[in-house]
Tab-separated table of C-alpha atoms in Angstrom:
chain	number	residue	atom	x	y	z
G	1	UNK	CA	0.000	0.000	0.000
G	2	UNK	CA	1.525	3.380	-0.985
G	3	UNK	CA	2.286	5.859	1.753
G	4	UNK	CA	0.423	9.152	1.611
G	5	UNK	CA	2.870	12.004	2.074
G	6	UNK	CA	2.271	15.125	4.130
G	7	UNK	CA	2.634	17.177	0.955
G	8	UNK	CA	-0.150	15.164	-0.722
G	9	UNK	CA	-2.367	15.574	2.329
G	10	UNK	CA	-1.689	19.327	2.296
G	11	UNK	CA	-2.636	19.521	-1.409
G	12	UNK	CA	-5.838	17.600	-0.752
G	13	UNK	CA	-6.659	19.844	2.230
G	14	UNK	CA	-6.085	22.931	0.096
G	15	UNK	CA	-8.449	21.547	-2.542
G	16	UNK	CA	-11.201	20.808	-0.031
G	17	UNK	CA	-10.906	24.200	1.641
G	18	UNK	CA	-10.142	26.474	-1.300
G	19	UNK	CA	-12.036	24.819	-4.151
G	20	UNK	CA	-14.752	22.458	-2.929
G	21	UNK	CA	-15.899	24.502	0.076
G	22	UNK	CA	-15.898	27.774	-1.874
G	23	UNK	CA	-17.855	26.173	-4.697
G	24	UNK	CA	-20.433	24.953	-2.181
G	25	UNK	CA	-20.560	28.390	-0.553
G	26	UNK	CA	-21.289	29.923	-3.962
G	27	UNK	CA	-24.017	27.360	-4.618
G	28	UNK	CA	-25.535	28.089	-1.217
G	29	UNK	CA	-25.514	31.819	-1.866
G	30	UNK	CA	-27.234	31.270	-5.201
G	31	UNK	CA	-29.849	29.052	-3.573
G	32	UNK	CA	-30.455	31.596	-0.837
G	33	UNK	CA	-30.855	34.318	-3.459
G	34	UNK	CA	-33.474	32.283	-5.328
G	35	UNK	CA	-35.212	31.290	-2.092
G	36	UNK	CA	-35.593	34.962	-1.188
G	37	UNK	CA	-36.901	35.996	-4.623
G	38	UNK	CA	-40.626	36.781	-4.295
G	39	UNK	CA	-41.084	36.475	-8.055
G	40	UNK	CA	-40.362	32.736	-7.858
G	41	UNK	CA	-43.009	30.146	-7.080
G	42	UNK	CA	-43.345	28.789	-3.549
G	43	UNK	CA	-42.166	25.406	-4.805
G	44	UNK	CA	-39.060	26.854	-6.465
G	45	UNK	CA	-38.245	28.914	-3.390
G	46	UNK	CA	-38.627	25.871	-1.117
G	47	UNK	CA	-36.390	23.755	-3.365
G	48	UNK	CA	-33.788	26.505	-3.476
G	49	UNK	CA	-33.832	26.828	0.314
G	50	UNK	CA	-33.282	23.070	0.724
G	51	UNK	CA	-30.485	23.123	-1.852
G	52	UNK	CA	-28.830	26.067	-0.086
G	53	UNK	CA	-28.974	24.222	3.230
G	54	UNK	CA	-27.374	21.140	1.684
G	55	UNK	CA	-24.666	23.238	0.041
G	56	UNK	CA	-23.847	24.936	3.380
G	57	UNK	CA	-23.630	21.524	5.060
G	58	UNK	CA	-21.334	20.277	2.299
G	59	UNK	CA	-19.076	23.321	2.658
G	60	UNK	CA	-18.795	22.684	6.400
G	61	UNK	CA	-17.979	19.028	5.742
G	62	UNK	CA	-15.283	19.964	3.216
G	63	UNK	CA	-13.696	22.320	5.747
G	64	UNK	CA	-13.828	19.574	8.371
G	65	UNK	CA	-12.100	17.162	5.976
G	66	UNK	CA	-9.430	19.787	5.280
G	67	UNK	CA	-8.822	20.261	9.003
G	68	UNK	CA	-8.472	16.510	9.535
G	69	UNK	CA	-6.017	16.228	6.654
G	70	UNK	CA	-3.952	19.112	8.052
G	71	UNK	CA	-3.917	17.334	11.408
G	72	UNK	CA	-2.406	14.274	9.720
G	73	UNK	CA	-5.580	12.195	9.706
G	74	UNK	CA	-7.228	10.641	6.677
G	75	UNK	CA	-11.011	10.741	7.112
G	76	UNK	CA	-12.836	7.464	6.537
G	77	UNK	CA	-14.814	9.081	3.723
G	78	UNK	CA	-11.670	9.583	1.580
G	79	UNK	CA	-9.831	7.161	-0.627
G	80	UNK	CA	-6.445	8.730	-1.357
G	81	UNK	CA	-4.968	5.669	-3.016
């Protein structure tokens, strides 16, 4: 089994924090914007609110993964092979 280097873990952490989490933050902001738009249907606004909530949760999870990687841990949810 190959050894995962600290440099690789740092690159992965950077990706999760600076790419994945920011992308999810942007998706959440877009969903929140649509959810607050009174010109949209109630159904569309409700869907957008749920999507924004999920995107915020994903962003938090990505930041948590990044923190674990920086601490030298590989989260169970990752396959870095």
